[in-house]
Short mmCIF file of C-alpha atoms in Angstrom, two decimals:
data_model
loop_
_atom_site.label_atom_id
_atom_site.label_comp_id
_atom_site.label_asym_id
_atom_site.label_seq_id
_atom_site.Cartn_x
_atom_site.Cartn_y
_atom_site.Cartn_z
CA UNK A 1 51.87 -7.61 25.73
CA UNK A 2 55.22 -7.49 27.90
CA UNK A 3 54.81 -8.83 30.84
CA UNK A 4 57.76 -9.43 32.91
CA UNK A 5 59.16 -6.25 34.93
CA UNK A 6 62.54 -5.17 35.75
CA UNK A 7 64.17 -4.42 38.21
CA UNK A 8 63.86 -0.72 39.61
CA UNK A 9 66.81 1.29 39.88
CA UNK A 10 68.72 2.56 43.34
CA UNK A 11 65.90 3.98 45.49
CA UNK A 12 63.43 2.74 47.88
CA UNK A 13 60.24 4.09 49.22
CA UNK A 14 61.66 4.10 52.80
CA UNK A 15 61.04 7.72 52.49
CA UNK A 16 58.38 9.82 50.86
CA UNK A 17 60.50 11.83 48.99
CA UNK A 18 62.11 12.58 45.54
CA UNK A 19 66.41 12.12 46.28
CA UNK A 20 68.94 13.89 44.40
CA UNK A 21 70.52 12.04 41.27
CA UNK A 22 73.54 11.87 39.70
CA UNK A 23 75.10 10.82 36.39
CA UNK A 24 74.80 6.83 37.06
CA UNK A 25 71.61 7.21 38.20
CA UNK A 26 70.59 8.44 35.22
CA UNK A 27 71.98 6.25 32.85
CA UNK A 28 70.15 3.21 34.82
CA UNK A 29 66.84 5.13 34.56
CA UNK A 30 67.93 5.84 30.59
CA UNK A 31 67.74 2.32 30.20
CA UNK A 32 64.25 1.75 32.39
CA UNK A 33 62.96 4.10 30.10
CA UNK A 34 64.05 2.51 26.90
CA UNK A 35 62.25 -0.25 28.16
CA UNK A 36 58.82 1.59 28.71
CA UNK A 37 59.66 3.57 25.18
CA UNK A 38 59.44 0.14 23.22
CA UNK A 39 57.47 -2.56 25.05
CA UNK A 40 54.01 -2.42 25.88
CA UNK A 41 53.12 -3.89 29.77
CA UNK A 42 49.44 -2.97 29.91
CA UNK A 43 46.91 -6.34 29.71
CA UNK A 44 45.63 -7.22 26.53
CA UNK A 45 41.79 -6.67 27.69
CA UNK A 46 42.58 -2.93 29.12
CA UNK A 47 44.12 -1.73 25.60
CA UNK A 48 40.36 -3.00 24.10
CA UNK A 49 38.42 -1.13 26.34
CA UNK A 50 40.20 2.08 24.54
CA UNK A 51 41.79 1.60 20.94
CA UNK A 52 40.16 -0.21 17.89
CA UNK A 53 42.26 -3.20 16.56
CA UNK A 54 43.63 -1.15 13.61
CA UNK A 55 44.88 2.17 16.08
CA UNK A 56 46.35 -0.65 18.92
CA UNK A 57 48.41 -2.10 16.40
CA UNK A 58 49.11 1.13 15.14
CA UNK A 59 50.58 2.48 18.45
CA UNK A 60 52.30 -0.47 19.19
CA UNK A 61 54.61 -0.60 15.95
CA UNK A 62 56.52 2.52 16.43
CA UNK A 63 60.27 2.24 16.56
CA UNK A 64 62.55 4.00 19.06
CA UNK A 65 62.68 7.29 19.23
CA UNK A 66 65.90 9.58 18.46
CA UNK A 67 66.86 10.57 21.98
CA UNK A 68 69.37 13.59 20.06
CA UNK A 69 66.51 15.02 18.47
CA UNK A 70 64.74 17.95 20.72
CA UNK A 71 61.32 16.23 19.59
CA UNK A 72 62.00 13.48 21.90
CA UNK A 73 60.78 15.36 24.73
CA UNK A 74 57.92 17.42 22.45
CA UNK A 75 56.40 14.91 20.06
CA UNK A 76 52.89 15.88 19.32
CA UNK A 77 51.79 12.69 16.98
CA UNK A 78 50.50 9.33 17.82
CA UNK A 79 49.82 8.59 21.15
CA UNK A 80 53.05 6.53 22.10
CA UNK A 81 53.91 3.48 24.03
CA UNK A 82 55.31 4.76 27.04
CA UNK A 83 51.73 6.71 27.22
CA UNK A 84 49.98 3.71 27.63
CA UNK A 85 52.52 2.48 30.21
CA UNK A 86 52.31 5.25 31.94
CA UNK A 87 48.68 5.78 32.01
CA UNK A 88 48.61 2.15 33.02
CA UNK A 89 50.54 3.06 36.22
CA UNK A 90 48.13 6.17 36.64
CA UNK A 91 45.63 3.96 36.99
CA UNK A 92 46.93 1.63 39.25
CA UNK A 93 47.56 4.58 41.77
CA UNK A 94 43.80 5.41 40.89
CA UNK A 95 43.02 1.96 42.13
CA UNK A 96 44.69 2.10 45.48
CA UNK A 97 42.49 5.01 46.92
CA UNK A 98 39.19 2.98 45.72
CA UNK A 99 39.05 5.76 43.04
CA UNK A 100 35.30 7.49 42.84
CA UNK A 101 35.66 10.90 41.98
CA UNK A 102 33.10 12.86 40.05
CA UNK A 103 35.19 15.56 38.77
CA UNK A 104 39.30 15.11 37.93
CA UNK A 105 41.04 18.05 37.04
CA UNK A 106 44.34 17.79 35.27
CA UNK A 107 46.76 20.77 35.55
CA UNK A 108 48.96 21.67 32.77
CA UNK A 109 48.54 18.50 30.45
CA UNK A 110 50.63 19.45 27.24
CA UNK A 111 49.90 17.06 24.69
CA UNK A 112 49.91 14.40 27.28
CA UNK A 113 46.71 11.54 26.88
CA UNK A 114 47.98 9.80 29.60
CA UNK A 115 45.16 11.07 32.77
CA UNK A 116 42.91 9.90 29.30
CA UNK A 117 44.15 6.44 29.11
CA UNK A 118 44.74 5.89 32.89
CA UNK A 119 40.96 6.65 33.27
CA UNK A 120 39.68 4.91 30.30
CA UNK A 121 41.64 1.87 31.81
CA UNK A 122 39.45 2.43 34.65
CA UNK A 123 35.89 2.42 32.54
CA UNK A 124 35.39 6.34 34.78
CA UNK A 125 32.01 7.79 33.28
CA UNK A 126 32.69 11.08 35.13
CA UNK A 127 34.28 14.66 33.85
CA UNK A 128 37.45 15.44 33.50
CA UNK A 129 38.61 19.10 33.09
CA UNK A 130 42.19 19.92 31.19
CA UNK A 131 43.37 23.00 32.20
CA UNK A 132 46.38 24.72 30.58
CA UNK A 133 47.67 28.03 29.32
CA UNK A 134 46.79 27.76 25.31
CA UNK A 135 44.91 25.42 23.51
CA UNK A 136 48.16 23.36 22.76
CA UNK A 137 46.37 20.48 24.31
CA UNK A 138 44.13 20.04 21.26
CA UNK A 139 46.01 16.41 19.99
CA UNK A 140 46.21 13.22 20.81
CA UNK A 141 43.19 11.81 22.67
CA UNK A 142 41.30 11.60 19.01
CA UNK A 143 42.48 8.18 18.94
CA UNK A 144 40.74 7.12 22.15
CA UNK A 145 37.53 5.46 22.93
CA UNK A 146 36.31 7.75 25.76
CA UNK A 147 33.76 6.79 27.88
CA UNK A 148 33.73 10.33 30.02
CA UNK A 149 33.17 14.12 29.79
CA UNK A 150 36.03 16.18 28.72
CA UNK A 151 36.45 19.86 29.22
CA UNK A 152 39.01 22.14 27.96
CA UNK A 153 39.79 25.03 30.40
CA UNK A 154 42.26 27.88 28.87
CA UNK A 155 43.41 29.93 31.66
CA UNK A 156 46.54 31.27 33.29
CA UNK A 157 46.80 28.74 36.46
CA UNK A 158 48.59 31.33 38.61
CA UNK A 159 46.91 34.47 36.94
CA UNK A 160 43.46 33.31 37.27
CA UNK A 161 43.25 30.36 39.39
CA UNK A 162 39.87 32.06 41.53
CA UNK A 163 38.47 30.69 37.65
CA UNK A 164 39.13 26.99 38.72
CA UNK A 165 36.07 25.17 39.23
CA UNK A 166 36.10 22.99 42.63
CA UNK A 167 37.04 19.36 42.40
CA UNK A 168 37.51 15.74 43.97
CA UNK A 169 41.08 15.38 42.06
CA UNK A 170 43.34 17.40 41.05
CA UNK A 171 46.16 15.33 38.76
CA UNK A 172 49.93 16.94 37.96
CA UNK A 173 52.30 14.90 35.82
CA UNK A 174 55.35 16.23 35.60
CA UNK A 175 54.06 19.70 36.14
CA UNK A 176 56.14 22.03 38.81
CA UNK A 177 59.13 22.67 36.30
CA UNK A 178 57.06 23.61 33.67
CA UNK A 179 55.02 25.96 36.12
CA UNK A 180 58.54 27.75 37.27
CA UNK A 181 60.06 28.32 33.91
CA UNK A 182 56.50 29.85 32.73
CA UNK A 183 57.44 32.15 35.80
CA UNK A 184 60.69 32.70 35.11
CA UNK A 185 60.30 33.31 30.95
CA UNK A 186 57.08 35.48 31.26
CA UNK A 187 59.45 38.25 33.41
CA UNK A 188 61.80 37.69 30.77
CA UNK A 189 59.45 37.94 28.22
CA UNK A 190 60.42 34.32 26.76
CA UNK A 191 58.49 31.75 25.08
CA UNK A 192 60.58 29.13 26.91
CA UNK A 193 58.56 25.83 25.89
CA UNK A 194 58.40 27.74 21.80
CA UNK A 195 61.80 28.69 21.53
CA UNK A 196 64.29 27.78 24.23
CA UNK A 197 64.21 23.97 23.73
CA UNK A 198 65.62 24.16 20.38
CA UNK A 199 69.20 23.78 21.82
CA UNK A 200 70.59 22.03 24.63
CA UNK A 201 73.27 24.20 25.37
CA UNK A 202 70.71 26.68 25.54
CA UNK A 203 68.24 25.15 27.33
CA UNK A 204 70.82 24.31 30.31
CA UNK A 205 71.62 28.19 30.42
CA UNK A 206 67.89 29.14 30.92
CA UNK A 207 67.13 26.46 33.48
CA UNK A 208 70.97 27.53 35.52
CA UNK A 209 69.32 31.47 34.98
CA UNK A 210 65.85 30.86 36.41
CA UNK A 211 67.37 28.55 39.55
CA UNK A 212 69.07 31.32 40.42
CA UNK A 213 65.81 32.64 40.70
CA UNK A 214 64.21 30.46 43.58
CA UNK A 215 63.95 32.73 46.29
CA UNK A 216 61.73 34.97 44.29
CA UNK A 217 59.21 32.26 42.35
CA UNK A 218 58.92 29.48 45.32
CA UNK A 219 57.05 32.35 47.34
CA UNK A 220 54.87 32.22 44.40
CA UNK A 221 54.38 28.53 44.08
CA UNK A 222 53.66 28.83 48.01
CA UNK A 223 50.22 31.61 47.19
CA UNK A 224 49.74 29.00 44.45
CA UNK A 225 49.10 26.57 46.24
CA UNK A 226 46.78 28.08 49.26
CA UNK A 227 44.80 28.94 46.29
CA UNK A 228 44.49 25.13 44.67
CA UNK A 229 43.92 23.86 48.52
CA UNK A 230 40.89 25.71 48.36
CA UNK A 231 39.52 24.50 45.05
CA UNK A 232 39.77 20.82 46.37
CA UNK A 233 36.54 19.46 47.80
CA UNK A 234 36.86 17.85 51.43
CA UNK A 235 38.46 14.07 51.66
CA UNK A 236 39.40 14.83 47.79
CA UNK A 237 42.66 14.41 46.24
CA UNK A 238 45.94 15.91 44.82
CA UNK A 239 48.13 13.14 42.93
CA UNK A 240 51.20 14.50 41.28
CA UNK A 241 53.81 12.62 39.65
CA UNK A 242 57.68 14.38 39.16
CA UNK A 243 60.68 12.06 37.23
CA UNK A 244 63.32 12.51 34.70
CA UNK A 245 62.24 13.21 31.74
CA UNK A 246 63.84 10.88 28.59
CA UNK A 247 65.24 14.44 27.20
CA UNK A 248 66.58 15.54 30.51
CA UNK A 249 67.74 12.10 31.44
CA UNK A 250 69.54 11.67 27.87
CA UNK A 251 71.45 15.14 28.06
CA UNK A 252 72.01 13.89 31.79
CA UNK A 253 70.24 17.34 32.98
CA UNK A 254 71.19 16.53 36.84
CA UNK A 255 70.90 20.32 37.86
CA UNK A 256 67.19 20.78 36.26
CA UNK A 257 66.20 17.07 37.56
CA UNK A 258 67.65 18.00 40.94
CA UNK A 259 65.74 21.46 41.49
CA UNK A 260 62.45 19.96 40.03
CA UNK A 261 62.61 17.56 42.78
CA UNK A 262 63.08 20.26 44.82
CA UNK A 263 60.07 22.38 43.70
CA UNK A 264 58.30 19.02 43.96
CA UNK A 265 59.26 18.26 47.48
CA UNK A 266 59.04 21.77 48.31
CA UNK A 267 54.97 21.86 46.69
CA UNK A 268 54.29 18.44 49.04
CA UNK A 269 55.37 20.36 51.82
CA UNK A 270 53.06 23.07 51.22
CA UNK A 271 49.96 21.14 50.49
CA UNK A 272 50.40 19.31 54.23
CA UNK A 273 50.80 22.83 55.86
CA UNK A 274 46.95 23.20 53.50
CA UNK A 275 45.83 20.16 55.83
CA UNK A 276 46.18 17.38 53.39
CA UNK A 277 47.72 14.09 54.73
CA UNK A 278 49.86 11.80 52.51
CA UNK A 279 48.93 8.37 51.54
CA UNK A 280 51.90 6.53 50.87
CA UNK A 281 52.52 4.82 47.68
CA UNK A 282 54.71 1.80 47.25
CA UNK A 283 55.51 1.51 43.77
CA UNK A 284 57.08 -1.50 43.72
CA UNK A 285 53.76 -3.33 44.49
CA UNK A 286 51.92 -1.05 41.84
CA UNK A 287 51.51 -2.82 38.15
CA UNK A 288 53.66 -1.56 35.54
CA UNK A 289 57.18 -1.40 34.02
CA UNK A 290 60.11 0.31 35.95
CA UNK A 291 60.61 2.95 33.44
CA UNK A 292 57.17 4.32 34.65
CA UNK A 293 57.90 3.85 37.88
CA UNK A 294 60.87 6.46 38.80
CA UNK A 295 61.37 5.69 42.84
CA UNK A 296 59.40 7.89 45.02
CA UNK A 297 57.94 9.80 41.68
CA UNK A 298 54.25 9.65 42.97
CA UNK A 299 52.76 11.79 46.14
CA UNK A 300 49.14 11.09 46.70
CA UNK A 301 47.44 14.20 49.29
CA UNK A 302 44.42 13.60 50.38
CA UNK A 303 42.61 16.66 52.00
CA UNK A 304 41.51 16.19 55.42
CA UNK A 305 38.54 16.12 56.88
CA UNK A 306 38.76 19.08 59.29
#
């Protein structure tokens, strides 16, 4: 395995914050995340706690990907390389808050294995609930040696989140834009993450449309979010992670990037007014390549006492 890091690109965890990018800070991170894409940087001993011989090498062959296809932001086959990476990092976060929860709850997972791998990495013998709109999280974690409950929750998060069970964790990778434009294409009657991905040129005039839309769908995220504070047992945790993606960082997407950090920053805020404090994170003493390591990408809540 890899195991010399880079150096991270412009940023610094002076403040606890995601900063607005631009089109050279994107290509650095492009490159970061090539990095991450290709090399694995996870210890040789934590890959054989999950994956067989035969599905490690497996995972660890794949080529680069073909950052002008659409399907480089939506692959649904083997588990990749920068999942293991990145779950690798996940864990390491894990790690920092002497990680003992009974019950982890992962909003809005996708296809994504990577809460999976980040708490196989950690041998967790717990339950972990996946909780998304459809069952389109049915793939990827086949592959895995899973030493923990699983539970599939279908529900509409905003809809029906009085249906959440309480928790000690709840996890969000990457989660807030996809929660807005589910906001913003179910009033426009849209299947945004079925059809409007299939063009770029598109996709930029959907995201530019729904911004537009802030002042009405932030008030939402807001209610949202009283609701989740609720769900989280006392002295448990909220750990979400918010970077640019390799699609939006390819098509240099600065105006989506930009407002997700936003609605990020914006969803930190609201958990402290919940009475959660903030642990901070310094990333650059965390394990784990750069490219899974955007500056300032992790906010770790933890809810207070009283």
């Amino acid at each position: 395995m890899k195991s010399k890091e880079t150096i991270a690109p412009s940023g610094t965890n002076e403040s606890n914050i995601l900063k607005p990018v631009n089109e050279k800070d994107l290509n650095k991170w492009e490159k970061a995340l090539d990095d991450s894409n290709l090399n694995c940087y996870v210890p040789e001993g934590k890959l054989q706690l999950l994956f067989s011989d035969e599905d490690k090498k497996l995972i660890l062959s794949q080529g680069s990907l073909n950052k002008d296809s659409i399907s480089y932001l939506s692959q649904k086959n083997a588990i990749a390389v920068r999942s293991l990476n990145n779950g690798y990092v996940w864990s390491e976060i894990f790690s920092k808050i002497n990680f003992n929860r009974k019950t982890v709850t992962e909003l809005g997972p996708g296809t994504s294995p990577v809460l999976d791998i980040a708490l196989g990495f950690l041998k967790y013998n717990g339950k972990l609930i996946k909780v998304d709109y459809s069952e389109y999280a049915e793939t990827n974690e086949q592959l895995l040696k899973q030493h923990f409950d699983v539970q599939k929750l279908v529900l509409d998060i905003v809809k029906e989140t009085d249906k959440l069970p309480k928790t000690d964790m709840f996890t969000m990778n990457h989660f807030w834009d996809d929660l807005y434009m589910g906001l913003w294409s179910a009033d426009n009657n849209m299947d945004y993450f079925g059809y409007a991905i299939n063009k770029i040129e598109e996709n930029n005039k959907f995201w530019e449309q729904a911004i537009n839309k802030k002042n009405k769908y932030l008030p939402e995220i807001t209610k949202l979010i009283d609701k989740l504070s609720q769900k989280v047992n006392k002295n448990g945790f909220v750990i979400m992670r918010s970077f640019p993606s390799g699609f939006e960082t390819h098509f240099n997407q600065t105006k989506r990037i930009n407002f997700t950090f936003e609605i990020t920053n914006f969803a930190v805020e609201e958990f402290l007014r919940n009475k959660f404090k903030q642990i901070p994170i310094d990333l650059n003493k965390i394990n784990g390549p750069v490219g899974s390591k955007y500056p300032n990408s992790f906010f770790v809540l933890q809810k207070k006492l009283k």
